[in-house]
Short mmCIF file of C-alpha atoms and ligand atoms in Angstrom, two decimals:
data_model
loop_
_atom_site.label_atom_id
_atom_site.label_comp_id
_atom_site.label_asym_id
_atom_site.label_seq_id
_atom_site.Cartn_x
_atom_site.Cartn_y
_atom_site.Cartn_z
CA MET E 1023 4.51 -13.38 6.45
CA ASP E 1024 4.30 -16.49 8.63
CA ARG E 1025 4.64 -17.23 12.30
CA ALA E 1026 8.40 -17.18 11.89
CA ASP E 1027 8.22 -13.44 11.28
CA ILE E 1028 6.07 -12.85 14.30
CA GLU E 1029 8.65 -14.58 16.48
CA ARG E 1030 11.38 -12.51 14.75
CA ARG E 1031 13.17 -15.47 13.31
CA ILE E 1032 12.84 -16.65 9.77
CA GLY E 1033 13.34 -20.19 8.55
CA ALA E 1034 15.57 -20.96 5.57
CA ARG E 1035 12.69 -21.96 3.27
CA SER E 1036 10.57 -18.88 4.07
CA PHE E 1037 13.65 -16.72 3.65
CA ALA E 1038 14.44 -18.26 0.28
CA ARG E 1039 10.86 -17.46 -0.84
CA LEU E 1040 11.14 -13.90 0.43
CA LEU E 1041 14.43 -13.45 -1.43
CA GLY E 1042 12.60 -14.23 -4.66
CA ASP E 1043 14.62 -14.19 -7.87
CA TRP E 1044 17.86 -12.52 -6.70
CA ARG E 1045 20.44 -14.20 -8.92
CA PRO E 1046 22.22 -12.06 -11.51
CA PRO E 1047 21.37 -13.24 -15.05
CA ASP E 1048 24.99 -14.14 -15.80
CA GLY E 1049 25.36 -16.09 -12.53
CA LYS E 1050 28.37 -13.95 -11.54
CA GLY E 1051 28.87 -12.06 -8.27
CA LEU E 1052 26.48 -14.28 -6.32
CA ALA E 1053 27.60 -13.19 -2.86
CA GLY E 1054 27.23 -9.49 -3.72
CA ALA E 1055 23.82 -10.02 -5.30
CA LEU E 1056 22.59 -11.99 -2.29
CA ALA E 1057 23.82 -9.29 0.10
CA ASP E 1058 22.16 -6.59 -2.02
CA ARG E 1059 18.84 -8.37 -1.96
CA ILE E 1060 18.93 -8.92 1.81
CA ARG E 1061 19.84 -5.27 2.33
CA LEU E 1062 16.90 -4.17 0.17
CA LEU E 1063 14.51 -6.37 2.14
CA VAL E 1064 15.70 -4.85 5.42
CA LEU E 1065 15.67 -1.25 4.21
CA ASP E 1066 12.19 -1.41 2.75
CA GLY E 1067 10.70 -3.17 5.77
CA ARG E 1068 9.88 -6.49 4.10
CA LEU E 1069 12.30 -8.19 6.49
CA PRO E 1070 11.57 -6.81 9.97
CA LEU E 1071 14.35 -5.48 12.15
CA GLN E 1072 15.79 -7.79 14.83
CA THR E 1073 14.89 -10.84 12.75
CA ARG E 1074 17.24 -13.75 13.18
CA LEU E 1075 18.40 -15.01 9.79
CA PRO E 1076 18.95 -18.69 9.00
CA ALA E 1077 22.38 -20.13 9.73
CA GLU E 1078 24.83 -19.98 6.81
CA ARG E 1079 24.68 -23.68 6.13
CA GLU E 1080 20.84 -23.77 6.11
CA LEU E 1081 20.51 -20.79 3.81
CA ALA E 1082 23.18 -22.18 1.48
CA ALA E 1083 21.16 -25.38 1.13
CA ALA E 1084 17.86 -23.53 0.68
CA VAL E 1085 19.11 -21.28 -2.13
CA SER E 1086 21.57 -23.79 -3.65
CA VAL E 1087 24.80 -21.86 -3.25
CA SER E 1088 27.98 -22.67 -1.38
CA ARG E 1089 28.30 -21.90 2.30
CA THR E 1090 31.19 -19.57 1.43
CA THR E 1091 28.84 -17.49 -0.73
CA VAL E 1092 26.42 -17.02 2.16
CA ALA E 1093 29.28 -16.35 4.59
CA THR E 1094 30.66 -13.66 2.25
CA SER E 1095 27.21 -12.04 1.94
CA TYR E 1096 26.65 -12.02 5.67
CA GLU E 1097 30.12 -10.52 6.18
CA ALA E 1098 29.32 -7.75 3.66
CA LEU E 1099 26.04 -7.07 5.46
CA ARG E 1100 27.84 -6.89 8.80
CA SER E 1101 30.28 -4.35 7.35
CA ALA E 1102 27.35 -2.32 5.98
CA GLY E 1103 25.75 -2.37 9.45
CA VAL E 1104 22.65 -4.25 8.27
CA LEU E 1105 23.46 -7.41 10.23
CA ARG E 1106 24.77 -7.99 13.73
CA SER E 1107 26.11 -11.42 14.71
CA ARG E 1108 27.00 -13.14 17.95
CA ARG E 1109 29.35 -16.08 17.57
CA GLY E 1110 27.48 -19.32 17.98
CA ALA E 1111 24.13 -17.56 18.51
CA GLY E 1112 23.18 -16.22 15.07
CA SER E 1113 22.78 -13.05 12.99
CA TRP E 1114 20.05 -10.42 13.36
CA THR E 1115 18.89 -7.69 11.03
CA GLN E 1116 19.33 -4.08 12.07
CA LEU E 1117 19.30 -0.61 10.55
CA PRO E 1118 22.67 0.77 9.52
CA ALA E 1119 23.74 3.54 11.90
CA GLY E 1120 24.70 6.15 9.31
CA PRO E 1121 23.34 7.03 5.90
CA PRO E 1122 23.50 4.19 3.35
CA ASP E 1123 26.92 3.81 1.79
CA ASP E 1124 25.72 4.79 -1.69
CA SER E 1125 25.78 8.48 -0.63
CA GLY E 1126 22.33 8.90 -2.12
CA PRO E 1127 19.55 10.47 -0.08
CA SER E 1128 18.34 8.48 2.90
CA PRO E 1129 15.60 5.99 2.09
CA PHE E 1130 13.98 6.92 5.38
CA SER E 1131 13.15 10.47 4.40
CA PRO E 1132 11.58 10.02 0.99
CA LEU E 1133 11.60 13.71 0.13
CA GLY E 1134 15.06 14.39 1.60
CA ASP E 1135 16.82 17.58 0.57
CA SER E 1136 17.33 16.67 -3.05
CA PRO E 1137 14.84 16.99 -5.89
CA LEU E 1138 13.63 13.40 -5.83
CA TYR E 1139 11.10 12.02 -8.24
CA ASP E 1140 8.81 10.32 -5.75
CA LEU E 1141 6.89 7.48 -7.38
CA ALA E 1142 6.64 5.49 -4.17
CA HIS E 1143 3.70 7.55 -2.97
CA ALA E 1144 0.66 7.43 -5.25
CA ALA E 1145 -0.57 10.75 -3.92
CA LEU E 1146 -1.28 14.23 -5.28
CA PRO E 1147 -0.37 17.68 -4.02
CA ALA E 1148 -3.14 19.58 -2.25
CA PRO E 1149 -5.62 21.69 -4.24
CA ARG E 1150 -3.91 24.81 -2.92
CA GLU E 1151 -6.50 27.59 -2.97
CA PRO E 1152 -9.56 25.51 -2.01
CA LEU E 1153 -7.60 23.97 0.85
CA ARG E 1154 -6.40 27.34 2.11
CA ALA E 1155 -9.96 28.69 1.96
CA ALA E 1156 -11.32 25.62 3.78
CA ALA E 1157 -8.64 25.99 6.46
CA THR E 1158 -9.51 29.68 6.97
CA ALA E 1159 -13.21 28.86 7.28
CA ALA E 1160 -12.40 25.97 9.65
CA VAL E 1161 -10.55 28.32 12.00
CA GLN E 1162 -13.79 30.32 12.26
CA ASP E 1163 -15.75 27.10 12.85
CA LEU E 1164 -13.38 26.24 15.67
CA ASP E 1165 -14.61 29.19 17.78
CA ALA E 1166 -17.87 27.44 18.57
CA LEU E 1167 -15.99 24.40 19.94
CA LEU E 1168 -13.32 26.01 22.07
CA ALA E 1169 -15.47 26.03 25.22
CA GLY E 1170 -15.61 22.21 25.18
CA HIS E 1171 -12.75 19.81 26.01
CA GLY E 1172 -12.22 18.85 22.38
CA TYR E 1173 -12.10 15.07 22.82
CA ASP E 1174 -14.43 13.03 20.67
CA LEU E 1175 -13.82 9.32 20.03
CA GLY E 1176 -16.26 9.13 17.13
CA GLY E 1177 -15.15 12.33 15.41
CA GLN E 1178 -16.47 15.86 15.08
CA PRO E 1179 -20.25 15.93 14.52
CA ALA E 1180 -19.90 18.32 11.55
CA LEU E 1181 -17.57 15.93 9.77
CA ARG E 1182 -19.55 12.80 10.63
CA SER E 1183 -22.64 14.49 9.18
CA ALA E 1184 -20.81 15.59 6.04
CA ILE E 1185 -19.47 12.05 5.47
CA ALA E 1186 -22.90 10.50 6.14
CA ASP E 1187 -24.53 12.94 3.68
CA ARG E 1188 -22.02 12.01 1.03
CA TYR E 1189 -22.81 8.28 1.37
CA THR E 1190 -26.53 9.08 1.26
CA ALA E 1191 -26.00 11.09 -1.93
CA ARG E 1192 -24.16 8.10 -3.43
CA GLY E 1193 -27.19 5.90 -2.79
CA LEU E 1194 -26.26 4.46 0.61
CA PRO E 1195 -28.48 6.00 3.30
CA THR E 1196 -26.24 6.75 6.29
CA THR E 1197 -26.63 8.52 9.62
CA PRO E 1198 -23.76 10.30 11.43
CA ASP E 1199 -23.65 7.64 14.16
CA GLN E 1200 -22.72 5.09 11.47
CA VAL E 1201 -19.46 6.96 10.84
CA LEU E 1202 -16.24 6.85 12.86
CA VAL E 1203 -13.56 9.38 11.93
CA THR E 1204 -10.00 7.99 11.94
CA ALA E 1205 -6.49 9.32 11.34
CA GLY E 1206 -6.55 8.20 7.69
CA GLY E 1207 -7.33 4.96 5.90
CA VAL E 1208 -4.38 3.02 7.28
CA HIS E 1209 -5.47 3.80 10.83
CA ALA E 1210 -8.96 2.59 9.89
CA ILE E 1211 -7.54 -0.74 8.66
CA HIS E 1212 -5.54 -1.19 11.88
CA LEU E 1213 -8.53 -0.34 14.05
CA ALA E 1214 -10.84 -2.75 12.22
CA LEU E 1215 -8.26 -5.54 12.51
CA THR E 1216 -7.78 -4.81 16.22
CA VAL E 1217 -11.48 -5.23 16.85
CA LEU E 1218 -12.33 -8.00 14.40
CA ALA E 1219 -9.26 -10.25 14.09
CA GLY E 1220 -6.95 -11.74 16.66
CA PRO E 1221 -3.48 -13.28 16.48
CA GLY E 1222 -3.56 -16.39 14.32
CA ASP E 1223 -6.89 -15.50 12.67
CA ARG E 1224 -7.05 -15.69 8.90
CA VAL E 1225 -7.61 -12.52 6.91
CA LEU E 1226 -8.32 -12.82 3.19
CA VAL E 1227 -6.46 -10.33 0.99
CA GLU E 1228 -6.31 -9.77 -2.73
CA HIS E 1229 -2.90 -10.60 -4.18
CA PRO E 1230 -1.35 -8.14 -4.99
CA THR E 1231 -2.73 -5.69 -2.47
CA TYR E 1232 -1.99 -2.49 -0.58
CA PRO E 1233 1.30 -2.98 1.34
CA ASN E 1234 0.18 -1.19 4.51
CA ALA E 1235 -2.80 -3.54 4.78
CA LEU E 1236 -0.38 -6.49 4.67
CA GLY E 1237 1.64 -4.69 7.33
CA ALA E 1238 -1.46 -4.23 9.48
CA VAL E 1239 -2.36 -7.92 9.18
CA ALA E 1240 1.19 -8.89 10.18
CA ALA E 1241 1.23 -6.40 13.05
CA ARG E 1242 -1.97 -7.98 14.40
CA GLY E 1243 -0.33 -11.42 14.23
CA ALA E 1244 -3.11 -12.53 11.87
CA ARG E 1245 -2.46 -14.78 8.89
CA PRO E 1246 -3.03 -13.39 5.41
CA VAL E 1247 -4.86 -15.65 2.94
CA PRO E 1248 -3.86 -14.31 -0.49
CA VAL E 1249 -6.32 -14.68 -3.35
CA PRO E 1250 -4.67 -13.95 -6.71
CA MET E 1251 -6.15 -11.27 -8.95
CA ALA E 1252 -6.74 -12.83 -12.37
CA PRO E 1253 -5.30 -11.44 -15.62
CA GLY E 1254 -7.83 -9.46 -17.64
CA PRO E 1255 -7.64 -8.10 -21.21
CA GLY E 1256 -4.82 -5.71 -22.22
CA GLY E 1257 -2.70 -5.84 -19.08
CA ALA E 1258 -5.73 -5.39 -16.81
CA SER E 1259 -6.55 -7.45 -13.73
CA ARG E 1260 -9.90 -8.69 -12.48
CA TRP E 1261 -11.39 -10.56 -9.55
CA ASP E 1262 -11.94 -14.29 -9.93
CA LEU E 1263 -15.00 -14.52 -7.71
CA ASP E 1264 -15.17 -18.30 -7.97
CA LEU E 1265 -11.64 -18.52 -6.62
CA LEU E 1266 -12.46 -16.00 -3.92
CA THR E 1267 -15.55 -18.00 -2.96
CA SER E 1268 -13.61 -21.24 -2.63
CA ALA E 1269 -10.88 -19.45 -0.64
CA VAL E 1270 -13.52 -18.18 1.79
CA ARG E 1271 -15.02 -21.68 2.04
CA ASP E 1272 -11.62 -23.38 2.53
CA ALA E 1273 -9.92 -20.92 4.84
CA ALA E 1274 -12.97 -19.56 6.72
CA PRO E 1275 -11.27 -16.19 7.22
CA ARG E 1276 -12.42 -13.91 10.01
CA LEU E 1277 -12.26 -10.95 7.69
CA ALA E 1278 -11.82 -10.20 3.98
CA TYR E 1279 -9.97 -7.01 3.03
CA VAL E 1280 -10.86 -5.86 -0.49
CA ILE E 1281 -10.23 -2.73 -2.59
CA PRO E 1282 -13.02 -2.79 -5.20
CA ASP E 1283 -12.42 0.74 -6.50
CA PHE E 1284 -9.25 1.01 -8.59
CA GLN E 1285 -7.57 -1.70 -6.63
CA ASN E 1286 -4.15 -0.71 -5.36
CA PRO E 1287 -1.92 -1.61 -7.19
CA THR E 1288 -3.70 -3.17 -10.21
CA GLY E 1289 -6.26 -0.38 -10.79
CA ALA E 1290 -9.07 -2.93 -11.31
CA LEU E 1291 -12.70 -1.92 -10.70
CA LEU E 1292 -15.22 -4.48 -9.42
CA ASP E 1293 -18.53 -4.18 -11.26
CA ASP E 1294 -21.93 -3.99 -9.58
CA ALA E 1295 -22.71 -7.67 -10.13
CA GLY E 1296 -19.37 -8.59 -8.51
CA ARG E 1297 -20.11 -6.29 -5.58
CA ALA E 1298 -23.48 -7.92 -5.03
CA GLN E 1299 -21.85 -11.37 -5.21
CA LEU E 1300 -19.25 -10.35 -2.64
CA VAL E 1301 -21.84 -9.14 -0.14
CA ASP E 1302 -23.89 -12.27 -0.72
CA LEU E 1303 -20.84 -14.43 -0.02
CA ALA E 1304 -20.11 -12.45 3.15
CA ARG E 1305 -23.68 -12.94 4.34
CA ARG E 1306 -23.79 -16.67 3.60
CA THR E 1307 -20.43 -17.35 5.27
CA SER E 1308 -20.60 -14.69 8.03
CA THR E 1309 -17.31 -13.20 6.82
CA THR E 1310 -16.93 -9.53 7.65
CA LEU E 1311 -15.93 -7.42 4.65
CA LEU E 1312 -13.41 -4.64 5.13
CA VAL E 1313 -13.97 -2.63 1.98
CA ASP E 1314 -11.32 -0.03 1.25
CA GLU E 1315 -12.88 2.73 -0.86
CA THR E 1316 -9.99 5.17 -0.46
CA LEU E 1317 -9.68 5.64 -4.23
CA ALA E 1318 -13.40 5.56 -5.08
CA ASP E 1319 -13.64 9.28 -5.91
CA LEU E 1320 -10.94 9.06 -8.57
CA THR E 1321 -13.01 7.67 -11.44
CA LEU E 1322 -11.36 8.61 -14.73
CA ASP E 1323 -13.54 6.82 -17.28
CA GLY E 1324 -17.21 6.01 -16.99
CA PRO E 1325 -19.59 6.47 -14.06
CA ALA E 1326 -18.62 5.80 -10.43
CA ALA E 1327 -19.62 2.43 -8.98
CA MET E 1328 -22.10 2.17 -6.12
CA PRO E 1329 -20.57 1.56 -2.67
CA VAL E 1330 -20.32 -2.17 -1.90
CA ALA E 1331 -22.50 -1.73 1.21
CA THR E 1332 -25.50 -0.73 -0.94
CA HIS E 1333 -25.82 -4.40 -1.83
CA GLY E 1334 -26.72 -5.42 1.73
CA ALA E 1335 -28.71 -4.06 4.65
CA THR E 1336 -27.66 -0.43 5.06
CA ASP E 1337 -27.04 -0.80 8.80
CA SER E 1338 -25.25 -4.16 8.73
CA PRO E 1339 -22.03 -4.65 10.75
CA LEU E 1340 -20.98 -7.23 8.15
CA VAL E 1341 -19.57 -4.51 5.89
CA LEU E 1342 -17.09 -1.92 7.09
CA SER E 1343 -16.41 0.68 4.40
CA ILE E 1344 -13.18 2.63 4.68
CA GLY E 1345 -12.88 6.10 3.18
CA SER E 1346 -10.18 8.75 3.27
CA ALA E 1347 -9.57 12.39 2.48
CA SER E 1348 -6.02 11.56 1.39
CA LYS E 1349 -6.53 10.81 -2.29
CA THR E 1350 -9.60 12.96 -2.85
CA PHE E 1351 -8.13 16.07 -1.18
CA TRP E 1352 -4.72 15.73 0.49
CA GLY E 1353 -2.71 13.12 2.41
CA GLY E 1354 -1.44 15.74 4.85
CA LEU E 1355 -4.90 16.10 6.36
CA ARG E 1356 -4.60 12.58 7.83
CA ILE E 1357 -8.35 12.08 7.95
CA GLY E 1358 -10.16 8.87 7.10
CA TRP E 1359 -13.24 7.06 8.34
CA ILE E 1360 -15.14 3.82 8.74
CA ARG E 1361 -18.82 3.53 7.80
CA THR E 1362 -20.71 0.57 9.28
CA SER E 1363 -23.55 -0.07 11.76
CA ALA E 1364 -23.92 2.35 14.67
CA ALA E 1365 -23.29 -0.48 17.14
CA MET E 1366 -20.05 -1.45 15.38
CA VAL E 1367 -18.97 2.20 15.38
CA ARG E 1368 -19.37 2.21 19.16
CA ARG E 1369 -17.19 -0.94 19.43
CA LEU E 1370 -14.51 0.58 17.22
CA ALA E 1371 -14.63 3.86 19.14
CA ALA E 1372 -14.20 2.03 22.44
CA ALA E 1373 -11.18 0.19 21.02
CA ARG E 1374 -9.44 3.40 19.98
CA ALA E 1375 -9.87 4.96 23.42
CA GLY E 1376 -6.67 3.40 24.70
CA VAL E 1377 -4.66 4.66 21.74
CA ASP E 1378 -5.55 8.20 20.73
CA LEU E 1379 -8.84 9.42 22.31
CA GLY E 1380 -9.93 10.90 18.98
CA GLY E 1381 -8.49 12.98 16.15
CA PRO E 1382 -7.35 16.61 15.89
CA VAL E 1383 -10.36 18.93 15.63
CA LEU E 1384 -9.13 21.52 13.15
CA GLU E 1385 -8.29 19.04 10.38
CA GLN E 1386 -11.72 17.47 10.77
CA LEU E 1387 -13.35 20.85 10.31
CA VAL E 1388 -11.23 21.47 7.22
CA VAL E 1389 -12.37 18.17 5.67
CA ALA E 1390 -16.01 18.97 6.52
CA ARG E 1391 -15.58 22.22 4.56
CA LEU E 1392 -13.88 20.44 1.64
CA LEU E 1393 -16.64 17.82 1.46
CA ALA E 1394 -19.12 20.65 0.90
CA GLN E 1395 -17.32 21.29 -2.43
CA HIS E 1396 -16.69 17.65 -3.17
CA ASP E 1397 -18.07 17.52 -6.70
CA SER E 1398 -16.27 20.55 -8.12
CA LEU E 1399 -12.96 19.60 -6.50
CA THR E 1400 -13.03 16.02 -7.73
CA ALA E 1401 -14.09 17.09 -11.23
CA SER E 1402 -10.95 19.18 -11.71
CA ARG E 1403 -8.79 16.49 -10.16
CA ARG E 1404 -10.17 13.96 -12.65
CA CYS E 1405 -9.35 16.12 -15.69
CA GLU E 1406 -5.74 16.44 -14.56
CA LEU E 1407 -5.48 12.73 -13.84
CA VAL E 1408 -6.90 11.61 -17.19
CA ALA E 1409 -4.27 13.72 -18.95
CA ALA E 1410 -1.52 12.45 -16.63
CA ARG E 1411 -2.50 8.79 -17.13
CA ASP E 1412 -2.61 9.08 -20.90
CA HIS E 1413 0.65 10.99 -21.00
CA LEU E 1414 2.42 8.32 -18.95
CA LEU E 1415 0.96 5.52 -21.09
CA GLY E 1416 2.25 7.31 -24.20
CA SER E 1417 5.75 7.77 -22.72
CA ILE E 1418 5.91 4.11 -21.70
CA ALA E 1419 4.83 2.93 -25.15
CA ARG E 1420 7.62 5.03 -26.71
CA THR E 1421 10.36 4.38 -24.15
CA PHE E 1422 9.70 0.80 -23.02
CA PRO E 1423 8.03 -1.11 -25.85
CA GLY E 1424 8.51 -4.40 -23.95
CA TRP E 1425 6.51 -3.25 -20.90
CA ARG E 1426 2.81 -4.02 -20.61
CA PRO E 1427 1.03 -1.44 -18.46
CA SER E 1428 -2.58 -1.61 -17.30
CA ARG E 1429 -4.90 1.19 -18.44
CA PRO E 1430 -6.87 1.79 -15.23
CA GLY E 1431 -10.27 3.47 -15.38
CA GLY E 1432 -9.44 5.35 -12.19
CA GLY E 1433 -7.04 5.72 -9.29
CA LEU E 1434 -3.53 7.07 -9.40
CA SER E 1435 -1.22 4.45 -10.86
CA LEU E 1436 -0.42 1.93 -13.58
CA TRP E 1437 0.50 -1.67 -12.82
CA VAL E 1438 3.20 -2.55 -15.29
CA ASP E 1439 4.32 -6.00 -16.39
CA LEU E 1440 8.04 -5.48 -16.98
CA GLY E 1441 8.41 -8.73 -18.90
CA ARG E 1442 11.32 -9.80 -16.65
CA PRO E 1443 11.58 -10.41 -12.87
CA VAL E 1444 13.67 -7.29 -12.23
CA SER E 1445 11.42 -4.96 -10.24
CA SER E 1446 13.65 -4.84 -7.14
CA ARG E 1447 16.76 -4.36 -9.24
CA LEU E 1448 15.10 -1.57 -11.23
CA THR E 1449 14.02 0.07 -7.99
CA GLY E 1450 17.59 0.01 -6.74
CA ALA E 1451 19.01 1.31 -10.02
CA ALA E 1452 16.34 4.05 -10.22
CA ARG E 1453 17.33 5.30 -6.78
CA ARG E 1454 20.73 6.18 -8.23
CA HIS E 1455 18.88 8.45 -10.66
CA ASP E 1456 16.87 10.05 -7.84
CA VAL E 1457 13.68 8.19 -8.73
CA LEU E 1458 11.92 6.54 -5.79
CA LEU E 1459 9.88 3.47 -6.64
CA ALA E 1460 7.97 0.82 -4.74
CA ALA E 1461 8.99 -2.54 -6.24
CA GLY E 1462 6.34 -5.11 -7.17
CA PRO E 1463 7.09 -7.42 -4.21
CA ARG E 1464 6.00 -4.66 -1.81
CA PHE E 1465 2.46 -5.49 -2.91
CA GLY E 1466 2.64 -9.21 -2.30
CA LEU E 1467 3.72 -12.00 -0.01
CA ASP E 1468 6.84 -14.13 -0.21
CA GLY E 1469 8.64 -12.14 -2.89
CA ALA E 1470 5.83 -12.33 -5.47
CA PHE E 1471 5.40 -9.73 -8.25
CA GLU E 1472 9.07 -9.29 -9.09
CA ARG E 1473 7.94 -8.87 -12.72
CA TYR E 1474 5.66 -5.94 -11.86
CA LEU E 1475 6.05 -2.30 -11.00
CA ARG E 1476 3.46 0.18 -9.77
CA LEU E 1477 3.92 3.51 -11.50
CA PRO E 1478 1.86 6.43 -10.18
CA PHE E 1479 0.94 9.20 -12.64
CA THR E 1480 0.99 11.81 -9.90
CA LEU E 1481 3.93 14.04 -10.84
CA ARG E 1482 3.54 17.20 -12.93
CA GLN E 1483 3.87 16.42 -16.63
CA ASN E 1484 7.41 17.79 -17.11
CA ARG E 1485 8.62 16.07 -13.91
CA MET E 1486 6.99 12.81 -15.02
CA ALA E 1487 8.71 13.03 -18.40
CA GLU E 1488 12.05 13.57 -16.66
CA ALA E 1489 11.33 10.64 -14.29
CA VAL E 1490 10.64 8.36 -17.29
CA ASP E 1491 13.95 9.41 -18.88
CA ARG E 1492 15.73 8.59 -15.65
CA LEU E 1493 13.95 5.24 -15.48
CA ALA E 1494 15.14 4.53 -19.01
CA ALA E 1495 18.72 5.18 -17.90
CA ALA E 1496 18.24 2.89 -14.89
CA TRP E 1497 16.74 0.18 -17.13
CA THR E 1498 19.86 0.08 -19.31
CA GLU E 1499 22.03 -0.41 -16.21
CA LEU E 1500 20.17 -3.44 -14.89
CA ASP E 1501 22.46 -6.07 -16.30
CA ARG E 1502 25.64 -4.14 -15.75
CA PRO E 1503 27.83 -6.03 -13.25
CA GLY E 1504 28.36 -4.33 -9.92
CA THR E 1505 25.10 -2.39 -9.94
CA ALA E 1506 24.47 -2.48 -6.21
CA VAL E 1507 20.94 -2.20 -4.94
CA ALA E 1508 20.07 0.90 -2.98
CA GLY E 1509 17.22 1.05 -0.49
CA GLU E 1510 13.55 1.66 -1.14
CA PRO E 1511 11.66 4.19 0.94
CA VAL E 1512 10.03 2.74 4.02
CA ALA E 1513 6.71 4.48 3.36
CA VAL E 1514 4.50 3.56 0.42
CA ALA E 1515 1.10 5.18 -0.10
C1 PLP W 1337 -6.07 1.32 -0.93
C2 PLP W 1337 -5.54 2.33 0.04
N1 PLP W 1337 -5.97 2.32 1.30
C3 PLP W 1337 -5.53 3.21 2.21
C4 PLP W 1337 -4.60 4.15 1.86
C5 PLP W 1337 -4.06 5.07 2.91
O1 PLP W 1337 -4.73 6.19 3.05
P1 PLP W 1337 -4.47 7.23 4.19
O2 PLP W 1337 -3.49 8.22 3.67
O3 PLP W 1337 -5.83 7.79 4.38
O4 PLP W 1337 -4.00 6.53 5.44
C6 PLP W 1337 -4.11 4.20 0.56
C7 PLP W 1337 -3.09 5.18 0.20
O5 PLP W 1337 -2.28 4.98 -0.63
C8 PLP W 1337 -4.60 3.27 -0.38
O6 PLP W 1337 -4.16 3.27 -1.64
#
């Protein structure tokens, strides 16, 4: 995203980059393909609503097509309700009023009414019985709090203590006043950016990275500084810490957002030496680290890594560690947190006061109860996930011999090199088979990662097998003329 997006107008060159590789392989049906790609960008939120598009002539020059081609695409988009134009003034993106014309389920309600295969959310169902038991116990715990007013900017003391104890057990001594409870990890990212970065400030991000973090950076009006993840052995990715160091030196970012534990989407794990190097870099350059450890509990092979903050002073405001109950327990709890210095927690708490005055009490009590059984709950989750990962890798090897998936040592998804820049087209085709995907470019800037697809292994085994069969059908349709692109879901987790 650049300043053009913030001002809700996009220049022809930026737009051409965002469009990525949209041309059909046979070069036919250019106007339709261009319209499909623009529609996809609007529906999945990569092109914000009310953005003024470049004039026909400018776009035609930027993407090397005739002006008639662009005019035909814009006309098709107007008919589909995705574009609104005023003569002489320009054309703006908008949401179509009715359901999309492909009569599939709405992309804005990912679960809809139909039995969708949701691979846009890398998230598991709740552990049913333990969660019900924790909720019942939490209702009892609530009694002791009902005489108070219930507002607490920092979070419920019982939960702050449980989170602090968990860090201490992982080797990072922590007191409850070093923990701020948030409404999930995404809220934590937004809050940290609100306090630590202003409009125009640079924020370093891994590339690819978690789409909602890119969204939070854009929403703050900050400028992302993407640092590419490097290719590792066998489809894996790794951090190039030399590159990261020079990016920090060159760009002097206000903040660096990193996901060292099973990086979303690549699944990479930063080793202890890399973690120490990162904290050292942050200290030498006074760059605050926003460390997203949302997936840290989901280790599938080998021992868990130590939290990044263990490599510095345990009460330093230079490292903000983000955690969440969403992947360890359940996304529906909407509980996350930030662990940092007590003084920084007070700053963050003051900043949230104008927005939500604190989180819901009952859910916090439920998570405090669940954290008391953390080890047994995560152990069973891991067994299921190891089987699910290996099953999906096996199905891919059999069904798509040309794909090169990563084999992550943890987390919830594979990052697959498709061998061709067709991720958005596959996503559109898969929608017709009731499979929801998040295309590779969701995880990057300027249309990057069109050759990649994130594939979560979070469905039950028989549903996953069916989803792979449906993907295989979609894959064979990619080059068929007239395969229009349907929308992606707005939400990706
Ligand atoms: C790296 C990362 N951070 C944050 C989140 C969001 O978590 P939450 O549901 O707690 O907002 C996710 C969820 O997918 C994630 O993968």
